[in-house]
Amino acid sequence: MFLTNHFSRAIPVFLAITLCITPAMVRADSVAAPVARNMYGDIADLYAKSLGLLGAGATSFVQHSQEQKEDNKAFVADGMDSLSELDQTRVVFELFSMFGSKQQSKVLNKNVWKDLELFCGSGDDASVHLLSRLDRTNTIFGKAALAHILAAPISDIQLLRGRQALVRHFLDSTQSFDELDAALNDIAGVQETVLSFWKPTTDFREKSLEKVYWSGKWFKGLKKRLNKSLFGCEVGVRGPQLSVVGMVGMPPIAYVALPTLNTAVSKGMSHIVLKFFEKAAASIDNEFEREAFIASTEESRKIFSEIPTVGSVFKDRLKGLVTARPVRNAYKFVNSKMGMFKKLSGIPAKKKLLIAGGVSAIVAAVSAGVYFYYYKPAKIVVTAELERMRIRQYLQSRLIELAKFVRSARSISYIIDRTPELATVVGSEQLEIVVRRLEDGSYEFDQLMKTLDTHTFEGQPSALSWQGRVLKAHKLMESVKNDLVQVMEAVGRVDAYLSIAKLYQEHADLSSGYCFVDFVQESRPVIDLQGAWNPFIDSGVVVSNNIALGNDKQQNMIITGPNAGGKSTSLKSVMINALLAQSFGISPAASAVITPFSRLATHLNITDDISSGDSLFMAEAKRAKELVDMVNELEHNQFAFTLMDEIFSGTDPEVGARAGYKFAAQLGQKSNSISMIATHFPLITSLEQDRSEQFANYKVTVEKNEDGSIHYFYTLVPGISDQNIAMDILISQGVFA
């Protein structure tokens, strides 16, 4: 069929374009077996907290045992394989962590994930985080892929421009955008069923499934082959069905056939006897004797003539089957013959009643025997087959949903394959690697794809479908389902980039929008943002800032200002701009010029670590050492961007100020480093005077209104702040009168 033939050609392009990946990410053995958790697992640990879960690393959902339900109706009920959105998310992250991309990013350290609240909010509502602010995906696969791309920024300009080209095409081509969005919506409609194939099984469910497959000691050596063979599965289905037909059909057939056969034999015998009479009469020469012979056989002729026709007997019995059950009809038939005793002469009425009663008792006993020794076992057999039929239809309904997923994924691959602009996003070398991996796919996976591409898995479940295909496909899915994870991840990548296009489009007419970043190659790092804003703040009220570091500007910025004035928000907005630039190629700014950074690091939200015995200052010292080592390890053409907020505030202010000054000066000496440092220590601001070519002072300001309230501007302007509104804040919060 078209879909099957096209799959082998289109999916390679699909995977390569959507992943925008490097050769290291497409090893042929990447989905062969479970491996140690990759970055998806680390993301899940944080993201799970925002969902109110314990974390994907705490308990494996895929291996977690479920409560067993011991009846068939529960097995086939709609809710049996239902998964909440939280459970679906957990399954996807766990599967991707075991079988997904092995790409690891060295650009970000784990501190950035928490400091910038990438996957879990730090406030009262943990569900408010950067991923939630960016997410416009249709599927859970897309949400996971979006998170992975966000957590793994890259510094390769060619790949970044490729990602930009992908998003730009989605924005420019309404047809591709709409078709992909529709296909992803279709996948969203079946993702719950698809993911339920990884739902933990139970002993009862396993035993229930054994009822529809070859099992038992007689087939121990063959059942594995039979259960994956179309012919074997079909025979296994139709054999019991034929036995049921035989058991159910034999009594009605006998009820109709035996009297009909008896009548036919009687008719045949009467014909033979009459022919004999004719020949016998013809052989008598004496006319008187011949007439006497004929007269003597007249009674026999009369009896023979009263035999009903075969057709009438057949119709009467057939009519009886239509109007009543065979056993009851048989009883009525025999009981009706009691009327013949009325025609008998010479028998007293009392004897007639005795004979009729005796015969009726015999008929009743025979009827009861037929029911208990034949119909009751037959009922058990029929009930068992109906149970198997319900299980098969249940499996077929699930596989129909799976087939919809596969067809939608192929549709996505076809849309991408037919679009030259998309086919050129990734270099030919990566395409060849992906092609080789798909050509080396397992035989069983290929068989599953071909089986799902049949009419059996279209429309609604039906007992008239090829049930062997259903059972074969289910067994194949059990064997190779983990091979589908790469398809899920590829679908997720498409969804993620389409989500970024939606995000860009959504903000196109707003005062605070997104821009495509201009990536430049320079000998020193550069960040030039015009109208940069923080996505955590609603675009209708957020205040934008202009930030210029590097080139003909200083590479390090010292920020001062009163509490709640916006220092931390401004710091984070710049780092988020750099992060989104190197993840998706866009930034929340009017314009952005950036040299890609090999390292993005933060020194924010540091707290004491009681479990390890570290005080706040010790934790700050360790983080500072990590930052210094990170910058020192870089090559001269590799750049670092670092944020620091209230550095060394965990010790005596005088000591903290001196340590902060020395640490900032040490970073400032690195020509391949850009830093932004927010502080309350006046000493650190003297770096602009001491090292004017390296440092510049900026501040945020506030204004006290006549009524005593504070107006915050949230804008960064050159200069040093001397404002302190700590007491005003305490008063406004009711701490002091």
XYZ file of C-alpha atoms in Angstrom:
737
model
C 0.000 0.000 0.000
C 1.017 3.625 -0.410
C 1.658 4.275 3.247
C 3.836 1.210 3.704
C 5.877 1.833 0.562
C 6.308 5.492 1.372
C 7.325 4.918 4.973
C 10.791 3.544 4.243
C 11.588 6.527 2.021
C 10.029 9.410 3.941
C 10.761 8.619 7.579
C 14.560 9.075 7.200
C 14.036 12.638 5.999
C 11.401 13.111 8.672
C 13.675 12.033 11.505
C 16.722 13.920 10.333
C 14.956 17.205 9.673
C 12.949 17.175 12.840
C 15.833 16.280 15.103
C 18.309 18.757 13.585
C 20.910 16.452 15.059
C 24.542 15.517 14.959
C 25.900 12.103 13.850
C 26.491 11.059 17.456
C 22.746 11.091 18.027
C 21.812 8.469 15.441
C 23.677 5.319 16.389
C 22.135 2.168 14.973
C 21.922 0.575 18.394
C 20.303 3.538 20.097
C 16.988 1.772 20.694
C 18.198 -1.802 20.911
C 17.887 -2.126 24.678
C 17.183 -0.060 27.775
C 20.098 2.112 28.787
C 21.008 4.414 31.615
C 18.755 7.420 31.906
C 19.604 10.276 29.585
C 18.780 13.963 29.890
C 15.043 13.240 29.679
C 15.289 11.468 33.015
C 16.983 14.455 34.616
C 14.343 16.781 33.194
C 11.597 14.497 34.478
C 12.901 14.695 38.046
C 12.301 18.452 38.062
C 9.251 18.536 35.813
C 7.510 15.835 37.844
C 7.581 18.124 40.873
C 5.679 20.765 38.931
C 3.023 18.138 38.183
C 2.730 17.069 41.795
C 4.438 13.720 41.180
C 7.237 12.113 43.150
C 9.519 12.216 40.129
C 10.194 9.783 37.329
C 13.332 8.601 39.053
C 11.577 7.682 42.285
C 9.206 5.050 40.974
C 9.135 3.512 37.519
C 5.619 3.904 36.164
C 6.258 1.403 33.382
C 7.252 -1.290 35.882
C 4.875 -0.343 38.696
C 2.353 -3.052 39.607
C -1.332 -2.259 39.432
C -4.352 -3.595 41.292
C -5.620 -6.744 39.605
C -9.238 -6.983 38.509
C -10.617 -10.468 38.200
C -13.435 -10.229 35.690
C -13.584 -10.009 31.939
C -15.828 -6.951 31.858
C -13.224 -5.020 33.842
C -10.578 -6.195 31.403
C -12.319 -4.742 28.352
C -13.773 -1.677 30.052
C -12.751 1.689 28.617
C -11.240 2.788 31.904
C -8.971 -0.234 32.232
C -6.331 1.258 29.951
C -7.049 4.917 30.602
C -4.165 7.148 31.626
C -4.461 10.567 33.184
C -2.539 13.398 31.554
C -0.064 13.242 34.421
C 0.470 9.519 33.889
C 0.839 9.996 30.132
C 3.473 12.663 30.731
C 5.303 10.426 33.139
C 5.281 7.482 30.720
C 6.629 9.621 27.860
C 9.486 11.055 29.899
C 10.387 7.634 31.236
C 10.359 6.050 27.770
C 12.375 8.903 26.293
C 14.819 8.675 29.184
C 15.435 4.982 28.393
C 15.170 4.875 24.604
C 15.289 8.478 23.382
C 18.069 10.732 22.174
C 21.386 10.365 23.956
C 22.375 13.957 23.277
C 23.953 15.588 26.306
C 24.483 19.328 26.502
C 27.521 20.884 28.112
C 26.320 24.417 27.465
C 24.123 24.546 30.576
C 24.932 23.397 34.058
C 22.187 21.984 36.255
C 22.126 25.191 38.302
C 20.597 27.033 35.347
C 17.690 24.584 35.267
C 16.707 25.540 38.816
C 17.838 29.166 38.826
C 15.831 30.009 35.701
C 12.970 27.684 36.714
C 13.063 25.829 33.407
C 10.816 22.941 34.437
C 9.548 23.650 37.938
C 8.501 26.934 39.489
C 10.004 28.038 42.780
C 6.992 30.056 43.917
C 3.647 29.010 45.332
C 2.614 27.513 41.996
C 5.240 25.013 40.847
C 3.443 24.603 37.513
C 4.532 28.097 36.431
C 7.932 27.619 34.826
C 9.673 28.574 31.598
C 8.547 25.446 29.744
C 4.915 26.161 30.600
C 5.309 29.742 29.335
C 6.682 28.545 25.998
C 4.630 25.410 25.434
C 2.179 25.471 22.514
C 2.520 21.797 21.614
C -0.345 19.501 20.622
C 1.053 16.252 21.999
C 2.789 15.046 25.122
C 5.595 13.828 22.853
C 5.982 17.446 21.744
C 6.049 18.707 25.317
C 8.854 16.292 26.205
C 10.817 17.148 23.055
C 10.366 20.875 23.684
C 11.739 20.413 27.194
C 14.730 18.477 25.857
C 15.579 21.118 23.254
C 15.275 23.815 25.921
C 17.595 21.907 28.256
C 20.182 21.223 25.568
C 21.165 24.480 23.840
C 23.814 24.250 21.143
C 26.556 26.572 19.957
C 26.853 25.368 16.342
C 25.757 28.326 14.200
C 24.892 26.172 11.184
C 22.553 23.972 13.204
C 21.023 27.018 14.858
C 20.352 28.610 11.483
C 18.855 25.305 10.364
C 16.416 25.425 13.263
C 15.565 29.001 12.379
C 14.916 27.966 8.774
C 12.575 25.255 10.020
C 10.538 27.686 12.140
C 10.552 30.303 9.372
C 9.182 27.779 6.893
C 6.343 26.883 9.243
C 5.530 30.589 9.525
C 5.736 31.248 5.782
C 3.989 28.095 4.529
C 0.391 28.056 5.718
C -0.212 24.732 3.979
C 2.628 22.902 5.732
C 1.726 24.519 9.045
C -1.958 23.554 8.833
C -1.299 20.009 7.582
C 1.272 19.299 10.274
C -0.936 20.819 12.948
C -3.853 18.613 11.824
C -1.690 15.477 11.848
C -0.400 16.312 15.320
C -3.956 16.867 16.529
C -4.826 13.389 15.237
C -1.904 11.966 17.189
C -3.012 13.847 20.295
C -6.368 12.083 19.978
C -4.812 8.609 20.191
C -1.719 9.202 22.336
C -3.426 7.910 25.475
C -4.170 4.547 23.847
C -0.698 4.325 22.317
C 0.953 4.991 25.674
C -1.302 2.468 27.404
C 0.710 -0.289 25.692
C 3.367 0.483 28.291
C 0.920 0.379 31.174
C 1.913 -2.257 33.747
C 0.204 -5.594 33.218
C -1.289 -7.949 35.790
C -1.445 -11.722 36.155
C -5.153 -11.631 35.397
C -4.638 -9.676 32.187
C -1.935 -12.082 31.104
C -4.219 -15.048 31.750
C -7.065 -13.337 29.913
C -4.866 -12.783 26.866
C -3.804 -16.431 26.927
C -7.424 -17.329 26.156
C -7.167 -15.842 22.659
C -3.717 -17.237 21.838
C -2.180 -20.661 21.409
C -1.242 -21.858 24.881
C -0.914 -25.002 26.943
C 1.673 -27.764 27.113
C 0.596 -29.294 23.789
C 1.814 -26.204 21.916
C 4.784 -25.357 24.123
C 7.313 -25.596 21.317
C 5.153 -23.995 18.635
C 3.036 -21.380 20.362
C 5.583 -18.560 19.987
C 5.646 -19.030 16.216
C 1.922 -19.678 15.949
C 1.088 -16.537 17.928
C 3.124 -14.362 15.543
C 1.865 -16.110 12.408
C -1.166 -14.740 10.573
C -2.238 -18.242 9.520
C -1.610 -19.699 12.980
C -3.586 -16.952 14.719
C -6.463 -17.201 12.246
C -6.697 -20.975 12.697
C -6.616 -20.475 16.454
C -9.589 -18.115 16.169
C -11.715 -19.962 13.615
C -11.212 -23.457 15.079
C -13.087 -22.769 18.331
C -15.674 -20.776 16.407
C -16.386 -23.759 14.140
C -16.709 -26.032 17.165
C -19.215 -23.610 18.651
C -21.134 -23.563 15.391
C -21.127 -27.356 15.428
C -22.331 -27.663 19.001
C -24.984 -25.022 18.634
C -26.013 -26.060 15.155
C -26.181 -29.843 15.541
C -29.497 -30.066 17.464
C -31.432 -27.815 15.066
C -29.861 -29.560 12.097
C -30.750 -32.953 13.516
C -34.243 -31.738 14.404
C -34.817 -30.708 10.813
C -32.720 -33.301 9.015
C -33.707 -36.556 10.742
C -37.483 -36.346 10.136
C -36.794 -35.081 6.635
C -34.424 -37.982 6.026
C -36.912 -40.428 7.505
C -39.631 -39.100 5.199
C -37.299 -39.304 2.228
C -36.438 -42.917 3.056
C -40.131 -43.752 3.536
C -40.971 -42.163 0.216
C -38.185 -44.073 -1.454
C -39.220 -47.356 0.079
C -42.856 -46.770 -0.876
C -41.789 -46.117 -4.440
C -39.815 -49.369 -4.525
C -42.684 -51.375 -2.982
C -45.230 -49.920 -5.399
C -42.960 -50.730 -8.329
C -42.677 -54.254 -6.953
C -46.474 -54.475 -6.730
C -46.789 -53.319 -10.326
C -44.283 -55.872 -11.573
C -45.870 -58.608 -9.467
C -49.351 -57.814 -10.801
C -48.054 -57.746 -14.359
C -46.582 -61.210 -13.921
C -49.953 -62.773 -12.974
C -51.578 -64.199 -16.074
C -54.973 -64.867 -14.577
C -56.951 -61.643 -14.662
C -59.052 -62.656 -11.635
C -55.967 -63.416 -9.583
C -54.344 -60.175 -10.717
C -57.330 -58.089 -9.579
C -57.416 -59.946 -6.291
C -53.690 -59.182 -5.769
C -54.199 -55.517 -6.534
C -57.145 -55.381 -4.121
C -55.044 -56.996 -1.412
C -52.358 -54.299 -1.773
C -54.806 -51.422 -1.819
C -54.426 -50.846 1.935
C -50.647 -50.572 1.520
C -51.069 -48.111 -1.356
C -53.343 -46.014 0.849
C -50.745 -45.943 3.660
C -48.001 -44.969 1.226
C -50.087 -42.168 -0.242
C -50.533 -40.634 3.222
C -46.778 -40.173 3.670
C -46.152 -36.387 3.540
C -43.804 -34.916 0.986
C -40.165 -34.380 1.930
C -40.476 -30.646 1.268
C -43.437 -30.199 3.578
C -41.667 -31.993 6.453
C -38.550 -29.874 5.945
C -40.550 -26.624 5.888
C -42.540 -27.556 8.997
C -39.405 -28.333 10.976
C -37.611 -25.225 9.729
C -40.613 -23.120 10.701
C -40.483 -24.664 14.159
C -36.869 -23.576 14.590
C -37.709 -20.005 13.668
C -40.583 -19.781 16.132
C -39.073 -21.582 19.119
C -35.944 -23.105 20.581
C -35.040 -26.636 19.379
C -35.504 -28.405 22.729
C -38.875 -26.823 23.408
C -39.938 -27.431 19.827
C -38.911 -31.070 20.072
C -40.928 -31.445 23.242
C -43.946 -29.866 21.576
C -43.554 -32.144 18.577
C -43.451 -35.329 20.645
C -46.212 -34.147 22.930
C -48.418 -33.349 19.941
C -48.209 -36.967 18.890
C -50.126 -37.847 22.031
C -53.185 -36.957 19.989
C -52.800 -40.165 17.994
C -54.048 -42.100 21.007
C -57.423 -40.448 20.549
C -57.720 -42.143 17.159
C -56.959 -45.597 18.511
C -60.012 -47.767 18.849
C -60.557 -50.426 21.431
C -58.509 -48.728 24.116
C -60.353 -47.451 27.176
C -60.032 -43.766 28.065
C -58.188 -44.619 31.285
C -55.486 -46.500 29.376
C -55.193 -43.599 26.924
C -54.493 -41.205 29.798
C -51.951 -43.576 31.335
C -50.146 -44.007 28.010
C -50.205 -40.253 27.314
C -48.926 -39.468 30.818
C -46.158 -42.044 30.581
C -45.015 -40.835 27.196
C -45.137 -37.204 28.428
C -42.945 -38.103 31.397
C -40.450 -39.801 29.102
C -40.394 -36.765 26.818
C -39.852 -34.439 29.799
C -37.011 -36.600 31.116
C -35.339 -36.726 27.710
C -35.678 -32.954 27.345
C -34.069 -32.381 30.750
C -31.270 -34.785 29.887
C -30.611 -33.038 26.602
C -30.364 -29.689 28.402
C -28.091 -30.756 31.243
C -25.836 -33.062 29.233
C -25.689 -31.135 25.997
C -27.019 -27.595 26.109
C -25.411 -26.614 29.417
C -21.885 -27.544 28.208
C -22.730 -25.863 24.923
C -23.683 -22.719 26.800
C -20.322 -22.763 28.576
C -18.514 -23.132 25.257
C -20.522 -20.325 23.679
C -19.942 -18.039 26.679
C -16.199 -18.697 26.503
C -16.137 -17.857 22.797
C -18.099 -14.650 23.387
C -15.521 -13.713 26.026
C -12.697 -14.352 23.579
C -14.532 -12.307 20.974
C -14.807 -9.340 23.348
C -11.103 -9.549 24.157
C -10.205 -9.658 20.452
C -12.422 -6.663 19.710
C -10.817 -4.837 22.627
C -7.362 -5.559 21.206
C -8.507 -4.526 17.737
C -9.843 -1.199 19.021
C -6.467 -0.442 20.633
C -4.565 -1.417 17.510
C -6.844 0.754 15.367
C -5.755 3.703 17.519
C -2.121 2.625 17.153
C -2.571 2.437 13.374
C -3.937 6.002 13.421
C -0.774 7.108 15.208
C 1.449 5.372 12.647
C -0.512 6.784 9.704
C -0.363 10.292 11.145
C 3.391 9.956 11.705
C 3.780 8.844 8.092
C 1.661 11.764 6.997
C 4.045 14.098 8.816
C 7.014 12.436 7.138
C 5.339 12.805 3.743
C 4.671 16.514 4.304
C 8.323 17.066 5.185
C 9.644 14.814 2.419
C 7.782 16.698 -0.297
C 9.091 20.084 0.896
C 12.544 20.925 -0.520
C 13.022 23.774 1.962
C 12.749 21.331 4.837
C 14.770 18.583 3.180
C 17.831 20.858 3.023
C 17.813 21.909 6.667
C 20.127 19.060 7.684
C 23.249 18.021 5.793
C 23.276 14.910 3.585
C 25.734 13.110 5.867
C 23.240 13.039 8.733
C 20.474 11.936 6.367
C 22.523 8.952 5.211
C 23.150 7.893 8.809
C 19.438 7.969 9.595
C 18.636 6.030 6.410
C 21.095 3.295 7.363
C 19.614 2.983 10.816
C 16.070 2.606 9.474
C 17.149 0.085 6.847
C 18.681 -2.016 9.612
C 15.408 -2.080 11.546
C 14.066 -5.334 12.932
C 12.031 -7.719 10.792
C 9.251 -7.812 13.382
C 8.965 -4.014 13.435
C 8.580 -4.011 9.662
C 5.941 -6.741 9.936
C 4.015 -4.697 12.492
C 4.022 -1.640 10.237
C 2.756 -3.677 7.269
C 0.086 -5.393 9.349
C -1.224 -2.103 10.742
C -1.436 -0.790 7.189
C -4.390 -3.086 6.344
C -8.150 -2.558 6.361
C -8.403 -4.607 9.560
C -7.189 -1.545 11.466
C -9.483 1.026 9.911
C -12.916 2.085 11.113
C -14.480 0.141 13.970
C -13.669 -3.280 15.484
C -15.566 -6.142 13.861
C -15.807 -9.882 14.440
C -15.824 -10.220 10.636
C -12.310 -8.752 10.407
C -9.259 -10.955 10.049
C -8.852 -11.773 13.711
C -5.535 -13.448 13.037
C -4.138 -10.056 12.030
C -5.357 -8.570 15.290
C -3.655 -11.211 17.409
C -0.486 -11.163 15.325
C -0.242 -7.358 15.474
C -0.768 -7.368 19.231
C 2.026 -9.889 19.765
C 4.337 -7.952 17.462
C 3.556 -4.736 19.313
C 4.431 -6.380 22.613
C 7.785 -7.407 21.141
C 8.848 -4.223 19.350
C 6.917 -1.427 21.049
C 10.112 0.194 22.332
C 11.213 0.666 18.718
C 8.306 3.106 18.376
C 9.899 5.460 20.878
C 12.157 6.965 18.202
C 9.047 7.686 16.118
C 7.372 9.306 19.133
C 10.427 11.455 19.741
C 10.602 12.472 16.073
C 6.909 13.395 16.154
C 7.635 15.340 19.322
C 10.432 17.275 17.633
C 8.116 18.361 14.825
C 5.519 19.364 17.400
C 8.141 21.287 19.391
C 9.331 23.364 16.433
C 5.746 23.952 15.314
C 5.058 25.106 18.876
C 7.849 27.664 18.590
C 6.332 28.906 15.327
C 2.973 29.269 17.112
C 4.647 31.138 19.968
C 6.338 33.515 17.537
C 3.118 34.027 15.596
C 1.076 34.570 18.757
C 3.288 37.505 19.785
C 3.722 38.972 16.304
C 1.274 41.838 16.844
C 2.095 42.478 20.500
C 4.368 45.194 21.830
C 6.614 42.506 23.312
C 7.322 39.854 20.746
C 9.951 37.384 19.643
C 12.676 37.860 17.057
C 14.980 35.630 15.053
C 18.464 35.956 16.478
C 21.340 37.194 14.352
C 24.182 34.801 15.175
C 27.609 36.284 14.543
C 31.150 34.976 14.723
C 33.513 37.296 16.548
C 36.848 36.981 18.297
C 35.168 38.093 21.522
C 31.678 37.364 22.890
C 28.775 39.687 22.104
C 25.254 40.145 23.462
C 23.234 42.970 21.940
C 19.544 42.916 22.835
C 17.052 45.632 21.991
C 13.685 45.483 23.702
C 14.528 42.343 25.684
C 11.823 41.104 28.060
C 11.191 38.271 30.495
C 8.670 35.605 29.314
C 7.599 34.947 32.916
C 5.836 38.327 32.863
C 2.753 38.840 30.738
C 3.698 40.510 27.462
C 1.023 43.160 27.980
C 2.653 44.615 31.109
C 6.285 43.549 30.911
C 8.960 46.242 30.694
C 11.659 45.699 28.081
C 15.329 46.636 28.326
C 18.242 47.255 26.003
C 21.407 45.322 26.829
C 24.730 45.675 25.021
C 27.789 43.709 26.160
C 30.952 43.143 24.129
C 32.052 44.521 20.782
C 32.765 48.192 21.537
C 31.075 47.874 24.937
C 32.340 46.457 28.204
C 31.850 42.703 28.592
C 30.817 42.823 32.253
C 27.903 44.636 33.888
C 27.450 45.500 37.579
C 23.793 46.082 38.520
C 22.647 47.871 41.662
C 19.256 48.964 42.894
C 16.739 48.690 45.703
C 14.993 45.494 46.720
C 12.192 44.398 44.392
C 13.411 46.911 41.824
C 13.871 44.296 39.107
C 17.568 43.408 39.278
C 17.016 39.641 39.323
C 14.263 39.818 36.708
C 16.542 41.788 34.387
C 19.397 39.343 34.913
C 17.186 36.365 34.157
C 15.652 37.986 31.077
C 19.098 38.309 29.465
C 20.039 34.704 30.237
C 16.653 33.479 28.978
C 17.255 35.397 25.756
C 20.602 33.655 25.314
C 19.125 30.272 26.233
C 16.184 30.485 23.814
C 18.497 31.815 21.124
C 20.737 28.765 21.373
C 17.818 26.362 21.717
C 15.324 27.547 19.101
C 16.990 30.451 17.309
C 14.531 33.034 18.656
C 14.622 35.486 21.571
C 12.021 37.482 23.502
C 13.285 40.798 22.179
C 12.763 43.253 19.348
C 16.203 42.333 17.990
C 19.092 40.182 19.141
C 22.706 39.794 18.056
C 24.601 37.025 19.835
C 27.809 35.082 19.518
C 26.841 31.520 20.552
C 28.200 30.604 23.969
C 29.856 27.312 24.853
C 28.822 27.757 28.493
C 25.823 29.418 30.128
C 26.024 29.478 33.923
C 24.243 31.052 36.873
C 25.070 31.938 40.474
C 21.509 32.604 41.721
C 19.171 31.409 44.462
C 21.962 29.792 46.482
C 20.880 28.354 49.824
C 22.638 26.467 52.574
C 22.869 22.711 52.129
C 22.113 21.190 55.527
C 22.287 17.613 54.239
C 25.935 18.008 53.207
C 26.811 20.257 56.132
C 27.425 23.312 53.946
C 26.595 26.775 55.203
C 25.281 29.421 52.808
C 28.744 30.888 52.384
C 30.271 27.443 51.779
C 27.627 26.746 49.126
C 28.436 30.116 47.515
C 32.144 29.332 47.560
C 31.617 25.974 45.856
C 29.440 27.543 43.175
C 32.045 30.267 42.578
C 34.767 27.616 42.205
C 32.642 25.794 39.614
C 32.241 29.013 37.615
C 35.962 29.795 37.671
C 36.883 26.275 36.610
C 34.279 26.354 33.841
C 35.703 29.532 32.306
C 39.310 28.395 32.713
C 38.599 25.154 30.851
C 37.367 26.949 27.719
C 39.442 27.328 24.578
C 40.193 30.869 23.446
C 37.450 30.684 20.776
C 34.836 29.366 23.215
C 32.708 31.844 25.132
C 31.003 31.846 28.536
C 28.094 33.912 29.833
C 27.592 34.064 33.604
C 24.929 35.573 35.873
C 25.584 36.308 39.553
C 23.120 37.700 42.082
C 24.145 38.939 45.532
C 27.450 37.101 45.419
C 29.003 36.164 48.806
C 26.106 37.578 50.820
C 26.350 34.643 53.231
C 29.240 36.076 55.214
C 30.293 39.315 56.913
C 29.439 42.219 54.525
C 32.971 43.593 54.536
C 34.486 40.200 53.765
C 31.768 39.468 51.241
C 32.371 42.775 49.447
C 36.117 42.167 49.148
C 35.583 38.586 47.976
C 32.972 39.707 45.471
C 35.251 42.407 44.086
C 38.144 39.996 43.665
C 35.978 37.291 42.090
C 34.376 39.714 39.609
C 37.777 41.149 38.705
C 39.066 37.638 38.066
C 36.209 36.950 35.633
C 36.671 40.354 33.998
C 40.193 39.443 32.976
C 38.854 36.653 30.744
C 38.418 38.017 27.242
C 36.127 35.109 26.308
C 33.723 35.733 29.187
C 30.660 37.953 29.650
C 29.117 38.411 33.082
C 26.273 40.284 34.746
C 26.530 40.771 38.522
C 23.780 42.146 40.767
C 24.986 43.342 44.162
C 24.342 45.527 47.179
C 28.080 45.901 47.885
C 29.252 49.422 46.900
C 32.836 48.177 46.679
C 32.040 46.030 43.650
C 30.724 49.060 41.734
C 34.228 50.568 41.886
C 35.287 48.031 39.270
C 33.994 50.410 36.577
C 36.501 53.017 37.743
C 39.327 50.545 38.336
C 38.761 48.532 35.134
C 36.721 50.787 32.889
C 37.485 48.770 29.753
C 35.970 45.672 31.354
C 33.099 46.818 33.622
C 30.091 49.132 33.377
C 27.634 50.088 36.112
C 23.874 49.914 35.553
C 21.025 50.408 37.944
C 17.293 49.992 38.432
C 15.401 52.836 40.049
C 12.183 53.451 41.948
C 10.141 56.507 42.792
C 8.309 57.174 46.050
C 4.831 58.582 45.500
C 3.244 61.255 47.668
C 1.069 58.659 49.375
C 4.150 56.693 50.391
C 3.695 53.949 47.813
C 6.584 52.862 45.633
C 6.588 53.057 41.831
C 8.939 50.585 40.141
C 10.343 51.363 36.688
C 12.073 47.987 36.078
C 14.408 49.555 33.504
C 18.190 49.276 33.399
C 19.987 52.594 33.014
C 23.670 53.521 33.374
C 24.795 54.482 36.848
C 25.038 53.381 40.483
C 21.965 53.212 42.691
C 21.981 54.711 46.168
C 18.310 54.025 46.853
C 17.238 51.858 49.761
C 13.575 51.127 50.306
C 13.876 48.159 52.671
C 12.042 49.962 55.476
C 9.360 51.172 53.081
C 8.723 47.597 51.998
C 8.485 46.425 55.612
C 5.997 49.171 56.379
C 3.936 48.432 53.273
C 3.770 44.787 54.311
C 2.514 45.722 57.760
C 5.638 44.675 59.632
C 5.977 48.163 61.111
C 3.321 50.768 61.663
